[in-house]
CSV table of N, CA and C in Angstrom, one decimal:
chain,number,residue,atom,x,y,z
A,3,UNK,N,29.0,-23.4,8.7
A,3,UNK,CA,28.4,-22.9,7.5
A,3,UNK,C,29.4,-22.8,6.4
A,4,UNK,N,29.0,-23.1,5.2
A,4,UNK,CA,29.9,-22.9,4.1
A,4,UNK,C,30.2,-21.4,3.9
A,5,UNK,N,31.3,-21.2,3.2
A,5,UNK,CA,31.7,-19.8,2.9
A,5,UNK,C,30.9,-19.3,1.7
A,6,UNK,N,30.3,-18.1,1.9
A,6,UNK,CA,29.6,-17.5,0.8
A,6,UNK,C,29.9,-16.0,0.8
A,7,UNK,N,30.6,-15.6,-0.2
A,7,UNK,CA,31.0,-14.2,-0.3
A,7,UNK,C,29.8,-13.2,-0.4
A,8,UNK,N,29.9,-12.1,0.3
A,8,UNK,CA,28.8,-11.2,0.4
A,8,UNK,C,28.0,-10.8,-0.8
A,9,UNK,N,28.2,-9.5,-1.3
A,9,UNK,CA,27.4,-9.0,-2.3
A,9,UNK,C,27.3,-9.7,-3.6
A,10,UNK,N,28.4,-10.3,-4.1
A,10,UNK,CA,28.3,-11.0,-5.3
A,10,UNK,C,27.6,-12.4,-5.3
A,11,UNK,N,28.1,-13.3,-4.6
A,11,UNK,CA,27.5,-14.6,-4.5
A,11,UNK,C,26.2,-14.6,-3.8
A,12,UNK,N,26.2,-14.0,-2.6
A,12,UNK,CA,24.9,-14.0,-1.9
A,12,UNK,C,23.9,-13.1,-2.6
A,13,UNK,N,24.4,-12.0,-3.2
A,13,UNK,CA,23.5,-11.2,-4.0
A,13,UNK,C,22.8,-11.9,-5.1
A,14,UNK,N,23.5,-12.8,-5.7
A,14,UNK,CA,23.0,-13.6,-6.8
A,14,UNK,C,21.9,-14.6,-6.3
A,15,UNK,N,22.1,-15.1,-5.1
A,15,UNK,CA,21.0,-15.9,-4.5
A,15,UNK,C,19.8,-15.1,-4.3
A,16,UNK,N,20.0,-13.9,-3.7
A,16,UNK,CA,18.9,-13.0,-3.4
A,16,UNK,C,18.1,-12.6,-4.7
A,17,UNK,N,18.9,-12.4,-5.8
A,17,UNK,CA,18.2,-12.1,-7.0
A,17,UNK,C,17.4,-13.2,-7.6
A,18,UNK,N,17.9,-14.4,-7.4
A,18,UNK,CA,17.1,-15.6,-7.8
A,18,UNK,C,15.8,-15.7,-7.0
A,19,UNK,N,15.9,-15.5,-5.7
A,19,UNK,CA,14.7,-15.6,-4.9
A,19,UNK,C,13.7,-14.6,-5.3
A,20,UNK,N,14.2,-13.4,-5.6
A,20,UNK,CA,13.3,-12.2,-5.9
A,20,UNK,C,12.8,-12.3,-7.4
A,21,UNK,N,13.5,-13.1,-8.2
A,21,UNK,CA,13.1,-13.2,-9.6
A,21,UNK,C,13.5,-12.0,-10.4
A,22,UNK,N,14.6,-11.4,-10.1
A,22,UNK,CA,15.1,-10.3,-10.8
A,22,UNK,C,16.6,-10.5,-11.2
A,23,UNK,N,17.0,-9.7,-12.1
A,23,UNK,CA,18.4,-9.8,-12.6
A,23,UNK,C,19.4,-9.3,-11.5
A,24,UNK,N,20.5,-9.9,-11.3
A,24,UNK,CA,21.5,-9.5,-10.3
A,24,UNK,C,22.1,-8.2,-10.7
A,25,UNK,N,22.3,-7.4,-9.8
A,25,UNK,CA,23.1,-6.1,-9.9
A,25,UNK,C,24.0,-6.0,-8.7
A,26,UNK,N,25.1,-5.2,-8.9
A,26,UNK,CA,26.0,-5.1,-7.8
A,26,UNK,C,25.4,-4.6,-6.5
A,27,UNK,N,24.4,-3.8,-6.6
A,27,UNK,CA,23.8,-3.2,-5.4
A,27,UNK,C,22.5,-4.0,-5.0
A,28,UNK,N,22.4,-5.2,-5.4
A,28,UNK,CA,21.2,-6.0,-5.0
A,28,UNK,C,21.1,-6.1,-3.5
A,29,UNK,N,22.2,-6.3,-2.8
A,29,UNK,CA,22.3,-6.2,-1.4
A,29,UNK,C,22.8,-4.9,-0.9
A,30,UNK,N,22.0,-4.2,-0.1
A,30,UNK,CA,22.4,-2.9,0.4
A,30,UNK,C,23.1,-3.2,1.7
A,31,UNK,N,24.4,-2.8,1.8
A,31,UNK,CA,25.2,-3.1,2.9
A,31,UNK,C,25.9,-1.9,3.4
A,32,UNK,N,26.4,-1.9,4.6
A,32,UNK,CA,27.1,-0.8,5.1
A,32,UNK,C,28.4,-1.3,5.8
A,33,UNK,N,29.5,-0.7,5.4
A,33,UNK,CA,30.8,-1.1,6.0
A,33,UNK,C,30.8,-0.7,7.5
A,34,UNK,N,31.1,-1.7,8.3
A,34,UNK,CA,31.2,-1.5,9.8
A,34,UNK,C,32.6,-1.4,10.2
A,35,UNK,N,33.5,-2.2,9.6
A,35,UNK,CA,34.9,-2.3,10.0
A,35,UNK,C,35.7,-2.8,8.8
A,36,UNK,N,36.9,-2.3,8.7
A,36,UNK,CA,37.8,-2.8,7.7
A,36,UNK,C,39.2,-3.0,8.3
A,37,UNK,N,39.8,-4.2,8.1
A,37,UNK,CA,41.1,-4.4,8.6
A,37,UNK,C,42.1,-3.8,7.7
A,38,UNK,N,41.9,-3.9,6.4
A,38,UNK,CA,42.8,-3.4,5.4
A,38,UNK,C,41.9,-3.1,4.1
A,39,UNK,N,41.9,-1.9,3.6
A,39,UNK,CA,41.0,-1.6,2.5
A,39,UNK,C,41.2,-2.4,1.3
A,40,UNK,N,42.4,-2.9,1.0
A,40,UNK,CA,42.7,-3.7,-0.1
A,40,UNK,C,42.3,-5.2,0.0
A,41,UNK,N,42.8,-5.8,1.1
A,41,UNK,CA,42.6,-7.2,1.3
A,41,UNK,C,41.6,-7.6,2.4
A,42,UNK,N,41.1,-6.7,3.1
A,42,UNK,CA,40.2,-7.0,4.2
A,42,UNK,C,41.0,-7.5,5.4
A,43,UNK,N,40.3,-8.1,6.3
A,43,UNK,CA,38.9,-8.5,6.3
A,43,UNK,C,38.0,-7.3,6.4
A,44,UNK,N,36.7,-7.5,6.0
A,44,UNK,CA,35.7,-6.5,6.1
A,44,UNK,C,34.5,-7.0,6.9
A,45,UNK,N,33.8,-6.2,7.6
A,45,UNK,CA,32.6,-6.5,8.3
A,45,UNK,C,31.5,-5.6,7.8
A,46,UNK,N,30.5,-6.1,7.2
A,46,UNK,CA,29.4,-5.2,6.7
A,46,UNK,C,28.0,-5.7,7.3
A,47,UNK,N,27.2,-4.7,7.4
A,47,UNK,CA,25.8,-5.0,7.8
A,47,UNK,C,25.0,-5.3,6.5
A,48,UNK,N,24.0,-6.1,6.6
A,48,UNK,CA,23.1,-6.4,5.4
A,48,UNK,C,21.7,-5.9,5.7
A,49,UNK,N,21.2,-5.3,4.7
A,49,UNK,CA,19.9,-4.6,4.9
A,49,UNK,C,18.7,-5.6,5.3
A,50,UNK,N,17.7,-5.1,5.9
A,50,UNK,CA,16.6,-5.9,6.4
A,50,UNK,C,15.8,-6.5,5.2
A,51,UNK,N,15.8,-5.8,4.1
A,51,UNK,CA,15.0,-6.4,2.9
A,51,UNK,C,15.7,-7.7,2.4
A,52,UNK,N,17.0,-7.7,2.4
A,52,UNK,CA,17.8,-8.9,2.1
A,52,UNK,C,17.6,-10.0,3.1
A,53,UNK,N,17.7,-9.6,4.4
A,53,UNK,CA,17.4,-10.6,5.4
A,53,UNK,C,16.0,-11.2,5.2
A,54,UNK,N,15.0,-10.4,5.0
A,54,UNK,CA,13.7,-10.9,4.8
A,54,UNK,C,13.5,-11.8,3.6
A,55,UNK,N,14.2,-11.4,2.5
A,55,UNK,CA,14.1,-12.2,1.3
A,55,UNK,C,14.7,-13.6,1.6
A,56,UNK,N,15.9,-13.6,2.2
A,56,UNK,CA,16.5,-14.9,2.5
A,56,UNK,C,15.6,-15.7,3.5
A,57,UNK,N,15.0,-15.0,4.4
A,57,UNK,CA,14.1,-15.7,5.4
A,57,UNK,C,12.8,-16.3,4.7
A,58,UNK,N,12.5,-15.8,3.6
A,58,UNK,CA,11.3,-16.2,2.9
A,58,UNK,C,11.4,-17.4,2.0
A,59,UNK,N,12.7,-17.9,1.9
A,59,UNK,CA,12.9,-19.1,1.1
A,59,UNK,C,12.2,-20.3,1.6
A,60,UNK,N,11.3,-20.9,0.8
A,60,UNK,CA,10.5,-22.1,1.2
A,60,UNK,C,11.2,-23.3,0.9
A,61,UNK,N,11.0,-24.4,1.6
A,61,UNK,CA,11.6,-25.7,1.4
A,61,UNK,C,11.3,-26.1,-0.1
A,62,UNK,N,10.2,-25.8,-0.6
A,62,UNK,CA,9.8,-26.2,-2.0
A,62,UNK,C,10.7,-25.6,-3.0
A,63,UNK,N,11.3,-24.4,-2.7
A,63,UNK,CA,12.2,-23.7,-3.6
A,63,UNK,C,13.7,-24.2,-3.6
A,64,UNK,N,14.0,-24.9,-2.6
A,64,UNK,CA,15.4,-25.1,-2.3
A,64,UNK,C,16.2,-25.8,-3.5
A,65,UNK,N,15.6,-26.9,-4.0
A,65,UNK,CA,16.3,-27.6,-5.0
A,65,UNK,C,16.5,-26.8,-6.3
A,66,UNK,N,15.4,-26.1,-6.7
A,66,UNK,CA,15.5,-25.2,-7.9
A,66,UNK,C,16.5,-24.1,-7.7
A,67,UNK,N,16.5,-23.5,-6.5
A,67,UNK,CA,17.5,-22.4,-6.3
A,67,UNK,C,18.9,-23.0,-6.3
A,68,UNK,N,19.1,-24.1,-5.7
A,68,UNK,CA,20.4,-24.8,-5.6
A,68,UNK,C,20.9,-25.0,-7.0
A,69,UNK,N,20.1,-25.6,-7.9
A,69,UNK,CA,20.5,-25.8,-9.3
A,69,UNK,C,20.9,-24.6,-10.0
A,70,UNK,N,20.1,-23.5,-9.9
A,70,UNK,CA,20.3,-22.3,-10.6
A,70,UNK,C,21.5,-21.5,-10.0
A,71,UNK,N,21.6,-21.5,-8.7
A,71,UNK,CA,22.7,-20.7,-8.0
A,71,UNK,C,24.0,-21.4,-8.2
A,72,UNK,N,24.0,-22.8,-8.3
A,72,UNK,CA,25.2,-23.5,-8.5
A,72,UNK,C,25.8,-23.3,-9.9
A,73,UNK,N,25.0,-22.8,-10.8
A,73,UNK,CA,25.5,-22.5,-12.1
A,73,UNK,C,26.2,-21.2,-12.3
A,74,UNK,N,26.2,-20.3,-11.3
A,74,UNK,CA,26.8,-19.0,-11.4
A,74,UNK,C,28.3,-19.2,-11.5
A,75,UNK,N,29.0,-18.3,-12.2
A,75,UNK,CA,30.4,-18.5,-12.4
A,75,UNK,C,31.2,-18.7,-11.2
A,76,UNK,N,30.9,-18.0,-10.1
A,76,UNK,CA,31.7,-18.1,-8.9
A,76,UNK,C,31.6,-19.4,-8.2
A,77,UNK,N,30.5,-20.2,-8.4
A,77,UNK,CA,30.3,-21.5,-7.8
A,77,UNK,C,30.6,-22.6,-8.7
A,78,UNK,N,30.6,-22.4,-10.0
A,78,UNK,CA,30.7,-23.5,-11.0
A,78,UNK,C,32.1,-23.5,-11.7
A,79,UNK,N,33.1,-22.9,-11.0
A,79,UNK,CA,34.4,-22.8,-11.6
A,79,UNK,C,35.0,-24.2,-11.9
A,80,UNK,N,34.7,-25.2,-11.2
A,80,UNK,CA,35.2,-26.5,-11.5
A,80,UNK,C,34.1,-27.4,-12.3
A,81,UNK,N,33.1,-26.7,-12.8
A,81,UNK,CA,32.0,-27.4,-13.4
A,81,UNK,C,30.8,-27.3,-12.5
A,82,UNK,N,29.6,-27.2,-13.0
A,82,UNK,CA,28.4,-27.0,-12.1
A,82,UNK,C,28.3,-28.2,-11.1
A,83,UNK,N,28.0,-27.8,-9.9
A,83,UNK,CA,27.7,-28.8,-8.9
A,83,UNK,C,26.4,-29.6,-9.2
A,84,UNK,N,26.2,-30.7,-8.5
A,84,UNK,CA,24.9,-31.4,-8.6
A,84,UNK,C,23.8,-30.4,-8.3
A,85,UNK,N,22.6,-30.6,-8.9
A,85,UNK,CA,21.5,-29.7,-8.7
A,85,UNK,C,21.2,-29.5,-7.2
A,86,UNK,N,21.4,-30.5,-6.4
A,86,UNK,CA,21.0,-30.4,-5.0
A,86,UNK,C,22.2,-30.1,-4.0
A,87,UNK,N,23.4,-29.9,-4.6
A,87,UNK,CA,24.6,-29.7,-3.8
A,87,UNK,C,24.5,-28.4,-2.9
A,88,UNK,N,23.9,-27.4,-3.4
A,88,UNK,CA,23.9,-26.1,-2.6
A,88,UNK,C,22.7,-26.1,-1.6
A,89,UNK,N,21.8,-27.1,-1.6
A,89,UNK,CA,20.6,-27.1,-0.8
A,89,UNK,C,21.0,-26.9,0.7
A,90,UNK,N,22.0,-27.6,1.2
A,90,UNK,CA,22.4,-27.4,2.7
A,90,UNK,C,22.8,-26.0,3.0
A,91,UNK,N,23.5,-25.4,2.1
A,91,UNK,CA,24.0,-24.0,2.3
A,91,UNK,C,22.8,-23.1,2.3
A,92,UNK,N,21.9,-23.2,1.3
A,92,UNK,CA,20.7,-22.4,1.3
A,92,UNK,C,19.8,-22.6,2.5
A,93,UNK,N,19.7,-23.8,3.0
A,93,UNK,CA,18.9,-24.1,4.2
A,93,UNK,C,19.5,-23.4,5.4
A,94,UNK,N,20.8,-23.4,5.5
A,94,UNK,CA,21.5,-22.7,6.6
A,94,UNK,C,21.3,-21.2,6.5
A,95,UNK,N,21.5,-20.7,5.3
A,95,UNK,CA,21.3,-19.2,5.2
A,95,UNK,C,19.9,-18.8,5.5
A,96,UNK,N,18.9,-19.5,5.0
A,96,UNK,CA,17.5,-19.2,5.2
A,96,UNK,C,17.2,-19.3,6.7
A,97,UNK,N,17.7,-20.4,7.4
A,97,UNK,CA,17.4,-20.5,8.8
A,97,UNK,C,18.0,-19.4,9.6
A,98,UNK,N,19.2,-19.0,9.3
A,98,UNK,CA,19.9,-17.9,10.0
A,98,UNK,C,19.1,-16.6,9.8
A,99,UNK,N,18.7,-16.4,8.5
A,99,UNK,CA,17.9,-15.2,8.3
A,99,UNK,C,16.5,-15.2,9.0
A,100,UNK,N,15.9,-16.3,9.1
A,100,UNK,CA,14.6,-16.4,9.8
A,100,UNK,C,14.8,-16.1,11.3
A,101,UNK,N,15.9,-16.7,11.9
A,101,UNK,CA,16.2,-16.4,13.3
A,101,UNK,C,16.4,-15.0,13.5
A,102,UNK,N,17.2,-14.3,12.7
A,102,UNK,CA,17.5,-12.9,12.8
A,102,UNK,C,16.2,-12.1,12.7
A,103,UNK,N,15.4,-12.4,11.6
A,103,UNK,CA,14.2,-11.7,11.4
A,103,UNK,C,13.2,-11.8,12.6
A,104,UNK,N,13.1,-13.0,13.1
A,104,UNK,CA,12.1,-13.3,14.2
A,104,UNK,C,12.6,-12.6,15.5
A,105,UNK,N,13.9,-12.5,15.6
A,105,UNK,CA,14.4,-11.8,16.8
A,105,UNK,C,14.5,-10.3,16.7
A,106,UNK,N,14.2,-9.8,15.5
A,106,UNK,CA,14.4,-8.4,15.2
A,106,UNK,C,15.8,-8.0,15.1
A,107,UNK,N,16.7,-8.9,14.7
A,107,UNK,CA,18.1,-8.7,14.6
A,107,UNK,C,18.5,-8.5,13.1
A,108,UNK,N,19.7,-8.1,12.9
A,108,UNK,CA,20.3,-7.9,11.6
A,108,UNK,C,21.2,-9.0,11.2
A,109,UNK,N,21.5,-9.1,10.0
A,109,UNK,CA,22.5,-10.0,9.5
A,109,UNK,C,23.8,-9.2,9.2
A,110,UNK,N,24.9,-9.9,9.3
A,110,UNK,CA,26.2,-9.2,9.0
A,110,UNK,C,27.1,-10.2,8.2
A,111,UNK,N,28.0,-9.6,7.4
A,111,UNK,CA,28.8,-10.4,6.6
A,111,UNK,C,30.3,-10.1,6.8
A,112,UNK,N,31.1,-11.1,7.2
A,112,UNK,CA,32.5,-11.0,7.4
A,112,UNK,C,33.1,-11.6,6.1
A,113,UNK,N,34.0,-10.9,5.5
A,113,UNK,CA,34.7,-11.5,4.3
A,113,UNK,C,36.1,-10.9,4.2
A,114,UNK,N,36.9,-11.6,3.4
A,114,UNK,CA,38.3,-11.2,3.1
A,114,UNK,C,38.7,-11.8,1.8
A,115,UNK,N,39.8,-11.3,1.3
A,115,UNK,CA,40.4,-11.9,0.1
A,115,UNK,C,41.3,-13.1,0.4
């Protein structure tokens, strides 16, 4: 799976799916472990509402979400990617969220600087 940083980048995808403005607390997460407070790595849990939002992404939404998500500053630093470039990443995230939801499991995010 491609690398997608937790609250910021993933939170912006969640906001696009929900049709709301992105805010820092779009994803409710809980710190489970920290290697180093400054540089990480960090392991956080992701709330079930976020999991369910990601699981709800329909195939028909993928290209539009890809185009819009690819334009955020964190993903378009070298210029915006092609409209469909993020589709495989969104497909993988949605599939993972569906598997977790269907199994009654949670999602977790591991990240570092």
